[in-house]
């Protein structure tokens, strides 16, 4: 694949660049030397045991967590409109409605 790309690129460049004139022209281009590249080592040589790790789904929320997240998102959305709904508790103390 690399050889094909090099050949195509050299053909395009030779057709787009001007031909040298006079005594100092190069003549035939030197042959391309391609250095062989060894294949990369395999990264995963051992099988993973699925029973060794616990199944964790962090995106699953309890109903209380879902309600708190919905309240936070609602407060953030209303804050963009300039409406402050504020938290009901600050540092564990209940905040009166007028102070929010």
Tab-separated table of N, CA and C in Angstrom:
chain	number	residue	atom	x	y	z
A	1	UNK	N	0.827	-1.194	0.000
A	1	UNK	CA	0.000	0.000	0.000
A	1	UNK	C	0.869	1.255	0.000
A	2	UNK	N	1.934	1.222	0.819
A	2	UNK	CA	2.822	2.378	0.895
A	2	UNK	C	3.519	2.596	-0.446
A	3	UNK	N	3.925	1.497	-1.083
A	3	UNK	CA	4.592	1.590	-2.367
A	3	UNK	C	3.670	2.232	-3.409
A	4	UNK	N	2.402	1.881	-3.390
A	4	UNK	CA	1.436	2.452	-4.325
A	4	UNK	C	1.266	3.950	-4.084
A	5	UNK	N	1.229	4.353	-2.841
A	5	UNK	CA	1.083	5.770	-2.510
A	5	UNK	C	2.319	6.545	-2.957
A	6	UNK	N	3.505	5.974	-2.730
A	6	UNK	CA	4.750	6.652	-3.122
A	6	UNK	C	4.815	6.795	-4.630
A	7	UNK	N	4.440	5.749	-5.344
A	7	UNK	CA	4.461	5.819	-6.808
A	7	UNK	C	3.473	6.855	-7.334
A	8	UNK	N	2.272	6.866	-6.773
A	8	UNK	CA	1.262	7.829	-7.224
A	8	UNK	C	1.710	9.254	-6.934
A	9	UNK	N	2.274	9.468	-5.752
A	9	UNK	CA	2.737	10.808	-5.386
A	9	UNK	C	3.899	11.253	-6.274
A	10	UNK	N	4.832	10.355	-6.575
A	10	UNK	CA	5.952	10.737	-7.437
A	10	UNK	C	5.472	11.027	-8.861
A	11	UNK	N	4.470	10.287	-9.343
A	11	UNK	CA	3.924	10.548	-10.684
A	11	UNK	C	3.257	11.920	-10.730
A	12	UNK	N	2.460	12.236	-9.682
A	12	UNK	CA	1.770	13.532	-9.638
A	12	UNK	C	2.789	14.664	-9.573
A	13	UNK	N	3.803	14.518	-8.738
A	13	UNK	CA	4.812	15.571	-8.613
A	13	UNK	C	5.623	15.733	-9.895
A	14	UNK	N	5.933	14.611	-10.564
A	14	UNK	CA	6.712	14.730	-11.795
A	14	UNK	C	5.899	15.360	-12.909
A	15	UNK	N	4.587	15.159	-12.882
A	15	UNK	CA	3.764	15.761	-13.933
A	15	UNK	C	3.450	17.232	-13.645
A	16	UNK	N	3.504	17.653	-12.401
A	16	UNK	CA	3.157	19.032	-12.043
A	16	UNK	C	4.368	19.952	-11.945
A	17	UNK	N	5.537	19.428	-11.713
A	17	UNK	CA	6.722	20.278	-11.581
A	17	UNK	C	7.384	20.445	-12.952
A	18	UNK	N	8.043	21.564	-13.175
A	18	UNK	CA	8.686	21.772	-14.488
A	18	UNK	C	9.894	20.855	-14.659
A	19	UNK	N	10.140	20.476	-15.896
A	19	UNK	CA	11.283	19.623	-16.219
A	19	UNK	C	12.556	20.466	-16.196
A	20	UNK	N	13.638	19.977	-15.588
A	20	UNK	CA	14.878	20.751	-15.569
A	20	UNK	C	15.501	20.817	-16.960
A	21	UNK	N	16.078	21.952	-17.293
A	21	UNK	CA	16.710	22.173	-18.597
A	21	UNK	C	18.204	22.409	-18.385
A	22	UNK	N	19.028	22.101	-19.364
A	22	UNK	CA	20.439	22.468	-19.322
A	22	UNK	C	21.349	21.395	-18.786
A	23	UNK	N	22.583	21.817	-18.423
A	23	UNK	CA	23.632	20.889	-18.044
A	23	UNK	C	23.423	20.261	-16.680
A	24	UNK	N	22.773	20.958	-15.767
A	24	UNK	CA	22.720	20.522	-14.377
A	24	UNK	C	21.489	19.704	-14.041
A	25	UNK	N	20.842	19.193	-15.034
A	25	UNK	CA	19.672	18.381	-14.709
A	25	UNK	C	20.125	17.032	-14.150
A	26	UNK	N	19.270	16.406	-13.412
A	26	UNK	CA	19.617	15.221	-12.639
A	26	UNK	C	19.677	13.973	-13.502
A	27	UNK	N	18.856	13.843	-14.478
A	27	UNK	CA	18.771	12.616	-15.249
A	27	UNK	C	17.694	11.724	-14.660
A	28	UNK	N	17.976	10.464	-14.516
A	28	UNK	CA	16.999	9.529	-13.940
A	28	UNK	C	16.947	9.724	-12.419
A	29	UNK	N	15.764	9.722	-11.857
A	29	UNK	CA	15.670	9.874	-10.405
A	29	UNK	C	16.252	8.642	-9.714
A	30	UNK	N	16.842	8.824	-8.538
A	30	UNK	CA	17.396	7.673	-7.819
A	30	UNK	C	16.275	6.734	-7.392
A	31	UNK	N	16.550	5.442	-7.310
A	31	UNK	CA	15.503	4.501	-6.898
A	31	UNK	C	15.103	4.743	-5.444
A	32	UNK	N	13.862	4.521	-5.170
A	32	UNK	CA	13.357	4.701	-3.812
A	32	UNK	C	13.768	3.513	-2.962
A	33	UNK	N	14.287	3.824	-1.790
A	33	UNK	CA	14.660	2.751	-0.871
A	33	UNK	C	13.609	2.703	0.235
A	34	UNK	N	12.901	1.605	0.304
A	34	UNK	CA	11.898	1.436	1.347
A	34	UNK	C	12.486	0.589	2.461
A	35	UNK	N	12.407	1.082	3.651
A	35	UNK	CA	12.915	0.364	4.807
A	35	UNK	C	11.795	-0.522	5.325
A	36	UNK	N	12.027	-1.826	5.448
A	36	UNK	CA	10.960	-2.707	5.954
A	36	UNK	C	10.662	-2.394	7.417
A	37	UNK	N	9.406	-2.329	7.724
A	37	UNK	CA	8.959	-2.031	9.080
A	37	UNK	C	8.375	-3.304	9.669
A	38	UNK	N	8.857	-3.727	10.840
A	38	UNK	CA	8.293	-4.944	11.434
A	38	UNK	C	6.868	-4.694	11.896
A	39	UNK	N	6.036	-5.721	11.897
A	39	UNK	CA	4.659	-5.533	12.360
A	39	UNK	C	4.647	-5.214	13.851
A	40	UNK	N	3.654	-4.466	14.301
A	40	UNK	CA	3.600	-4.122	15.729
A	40	UNK	C	3.309	-5.365	16.561
A	41	UNK	N	3.790	-5.382	17.790
A	41	UNK	CA	3.511	-6.541	18.646
A	41	UNK	C	2.034	-6.589	19.003
A	42	UNK	N	1.546	-7.786	19.230
A	42	UNK	CA	0.136	-7.908	19.596
A	42	UNK	C	-0.063	-7.342	20.996
A	43	UNK	N	-1.118	-6.604	21.171
A	43	UNK	CA	-1.329	-5.893	22.423
A	43	UNK	C	-2.070	-6.739	23.448
A	44	UNK	N	-2.991	-7.552	22.996
A	44	UNK	CA	-3.811	-8.314	23.914
A	44	UNK	C	-3.496	-9.791	23.729
A	45	UNK	N	-2.706	-10.329	24.628
A	45	UNK	CA	-2.302	-11.722	24.501
A	45	UNK	C	-3.069	-12.634	25.443
A	46	UNK	N	-3.721	-12.087	26.445
A	46	UNK	CA	-4.442	-12.922	27.399
A	46	UNK	C	-5.926	-12.585	27.373
A	47	UNK	N	-6.732	-13.582	27.687
A	47	UNK	CA	-8.173	-13.380	27.725
A	47	UNK	C	-8.573	-12.791	29.069
A	48	UNK	N	-9.556	-11.928	29.055
A	48	UNK	CA	-10.036	-11.313	30.286
A	48	UNK	C	-11.143	-12.168	30.877
A	49	UNK	N	-11.126	-12.280	32.203
A	49	UNK	CA	-12.155	-13.038	32.900
A	49	UNK	C	-13.254	-12.074	33.303
A	50	UNK	N	-14.422	-12.209	32.709
A	50	UNK	CA	-15.518	-11.299	32.984
A	50	UNK	C	-16.109	-11.463	34.364
A	51	UNK	N	-15.980	-12.638	34.953
A	51	UNK	CA	-16.556	-12.852	36.285
A	51	UNK	C	-15.674	-12.259	37.380
A	52	UNK	N	-14.450	-11.871	37.047
A	52	UNK	CA	-13.547	-11.321	38.056
A	52	UNK	C	-13.888	-9.876	38.406
A	53	UNK	N	-14.587	-9.163	37.538
A	53	UNK	CA	-14.922	-7.769	37.818
A	53	UNK	C	-16.426	-7.628	38.025
A	54	UNK	N	-16.777	-6.718	38.906
A	54	UNK	CA	-18.192	-6.486	39.190
A	54	UNK	C	-18.818	-5.660	38.073
A	55	UNK	N	-20.072	-5.922	37.800
A	55	UNK	CA	-20.775	-5.171	36.768
A	55	UNK	C	-21.222	-3.841	37.379
A	56	UNK	N	-20.740	-2.752	36.828
A	56	UNK	CA	-21.065	-1.429	37.342
A	56	UNK	C	-21.656	-0.622	36.204
A	57	UNK	N	-22.821	-0.073	36.432
A	57	UNK	CA	-23.452	0.794	35.436
A	57	UNK	C	-23.678	2.154	36.093
A	58	UNK	N	-22.743	3.078	35.926
A	58	UNK	CA	-22.872	4.359	36.618
A	58	UNK	C	-24.000	5.229	36.072
A	59	UNK	N	-24.518	4.905	34.902
A	59	UNK	CA	-25.571	5.724	34.315
A	59	UNK	C	-26.943	5.367	34.865
A	60	UNK	N	-27.061	4.273	35.630
A	60	UNK	CA	-28.340	3.891	36.223
A	60	UNK	C	-28.474	4.627	37.553
A	61	UNK	N	-29.508	5.407	37.680
A	61	UNK	CA	-29.714	6.205	38.885
A	61	UNK	C	-30.896	5.678	39.676
A	62	UNK	N	-30.829	5.849	40.988
A	62	UNK	CA	-31.972	5.530	41.817
A	62	UNK	C	-33.012	6.637	41.620
A	63	UNK	N	-34.254	6.387	41.997
A	63	UNK	CA	-35.265	7.440	41.822
A	63	UNK	C	-34.921	8.747	42.551
A	64	UNK	N	-34.309	8.662	43.734
A	64	UNK	CA	-33.924	9.886	44.450
A	64	UNK	C	-32.825	10.640	43.704
A	65	UNK	N	-31.831	9.901	43.193
A	65	UNK	CA	-30.767	10.551	42.430
A	65	UNK	C	-31.312	11.178	41.150
A	66	UNK	N	-32.251	10.495	40.518
A	66	UNK	CA	-32.868	11.029	39.294
A	66	UNK	C	-33.639	12.319	39.594
A	67	UNK	N	-34.351	12.354	40.736
A	67	UNK	CA	-35.109	13.549	41.116
A	67	UNK	C	-34.166	14.713	41.405
A	68	UNK	N	-33.063	14.439	42.137
A	68	UNK	CA	-32.102	15.502	42.436
A	68	UNK	C	-31.434	16.014	41.162
A	69	UNK	N	-31.123	15.119	40.247
A	69	UNK	CA	-30.513	15.544	38.993
A	69	UNK	C	-31.488	16.398	38.179
A	70	UNK	N	-32.768	15.992	38.173
A	70	UNK	CA	-33.780	16.766	37.454
A	70	UNK	C	-33.921	18.154	38.072
A	71	UNK	N	-33.873	18.250	39.417
A	71	UNK	CA	-33.964	19.552	40.082
A	71	UNK	C	-32.760	20.429	39.739
A	72	UNK	N	-31.560	19.836	39.741
A	72	UNK	CA	-30.368	20.610	39.407
A	72	UNK	C	-30.412	21.113	37.970
A	73	UNK	N	-30.851	20.244	37.052
A	73	UNK	CA	-30.940	20.666	35.650
A	73	UNK	C	-31.990	21.749	35.457
A	74	UNK	N	-33.101	21.633	36.177
A	74	UNK	CA	-34.151	22.654	36.088
A	74	UNK	C	-33.639	23.978	36.635
A	75	UNK	N	-32.915	23.936	37.772
A	75	UNK	CA	-32.367	25.156	38.355
A	75	UNK	C	-31.344	25.787	37.415
A	76	UNK	N	-30.520	24.966	36.767
A	76	UNK	CA	-29.528	25.500	35.839
A	76	UNK	C	-30.201	26.120	34.617
A	77	UNK	N	-31.253	25.478	34.115
A	77	UNK	CA	-31.974	26.020	32.963
A	77	UNK	C	-32.666	27.329	33.282
A	78	UNK	N	-33.286	27.397	34.459
A	78	UNK	CA	-33.946	28.636	34.850
A	78	UNK	C	-32.932	29.733	35.166
A	79	UNK	N	-31.733	29.354	35.648
A	79	UNK	CA	-30.707	30.353	35.939
A	79	UNK	C	-30.241	31.040	34.665
A	80	UNK	N	-30.274	30.341	33.531
A	80	UNK	CA	-29.900	30.984	32.274
A	80	UNK	C	-30.913	32.035	31.862
A	81	UNK	N	-32.123	31.922	32.385
A	81	UNK	CA	-33.169	32.908	32.094
A	81	UNK	C	-33.229	34.007	33.151
A	82	UNK	N	-32.369	33.905	34.178
A	82	UNK	CA	-32.343	34.923	35.221
A	82	UNK	C	-33.270	34.622	36.377
A	83	UNK	N	-33.816	33.426	36.445
A	83	UNK	CA	-34.724	33.044	37.532
A	83	UNK	C	-33.934	32.197	38.524
A	84	UNK	N	-33.907	32.617	39.795
A	84	UNK	CA	-33.152	31.905	40.807
A	84	UNK	C	-34.094	31.034	41.616
A	85	UNK	N	-33.964	29.726	41.465
A	85	UNK	CA	-34.775	28.815	42.261
A	85	UNK	C	-33.982	28.299	43.442
A	86	UNK	N	-32.664	28.412	43.402
A	86	UNK	CA	-31.766	28.140	44.515
A	86	UNK	C	-31.950	26.802	45.197
A	87	UNK	N	-30.998	26.433	46.029
A	87	UNK	CA	-31.113	25.178	46.777
A	87	UNK	C	-32.046	25.333	47.970
A	88	UNK	N	-32.652	24.265	48.361
A	88	UNK	CA	-33.547	24.293	49.526
A	88	UNK	C	-32.752	24.147	50.821
A	89	UNK	N	-31.557	23.536	50.712
A	89	UNK	CA	-30.698	23.368	51.885
A	89	UNK	C	-29.299	23.850	51.540
A	90	UNK	N	-28.715	24.627	52.434
A	90	UNK	CA	-27.340	25.068	52.293
A	90	UNK	C	-26.607	24.651	53.561
A	91	UNK	N	-25.550	23.855	53.389
A	91	UNK	CA	-24.756	23.323	54.503
A	91	UNK	C	-25.632	22.591	55.516
A	92	UNK	N	-26.649	21.884	55.031
A	92	UNK	CA	-27.484	21.079	55.898
A	92	UNK	C	-28.607	21.842	56.596
A	93	UNK	N	-28.686	23.151	56.425
A	93	UNK	CA	-29.740	23.948	57.059
A	93	UNK	C	-30.788	24.328	56.019
A	94	UNK	N	-32.049	24.250	56.400
A	94	UNK	CA	-33.133	24.593	55.491
A	94	UNK	C	-33.141	26.093	55.263
A	95	UNK	N	-33.252	26.526	54.008
A	95	UNK	CA	-33.263	27.937	53.648
A	95	UNK	C	-34.711	28.376	53.456
A	96	UNK	N	-35.140	29.472	54.107
A	96	UNK	CA	-36.522	29.930	53.903
A	96	UNK	C	-36.747	30.376	52.462
A	97	UNK	N	-37.987	30.338	52.017
A	97	UNK	CA	-38.332	30.638	50.638
A	97	UNK	C	-37.966	32.063	50.244
A	98	UNK	N	-38.061	33.023	51.138
A	98	UNK	CA	-37.764	34.406	50.826
A	98	UNK	C	-36.276	34.665	50.625
A	99	UNK	N	-35.434	33.838	51.217
A	99	UNK	CA	-33.994	34.047	51.131
A	99	UNK	C	-33.403	33.467	49.845
A	100	UNK	N	-34.144	32.644	49.152
A	100	UNK	CA	-33.642	32.037	47.910
A	100	UNK	C	-33.713	33.042	46.857
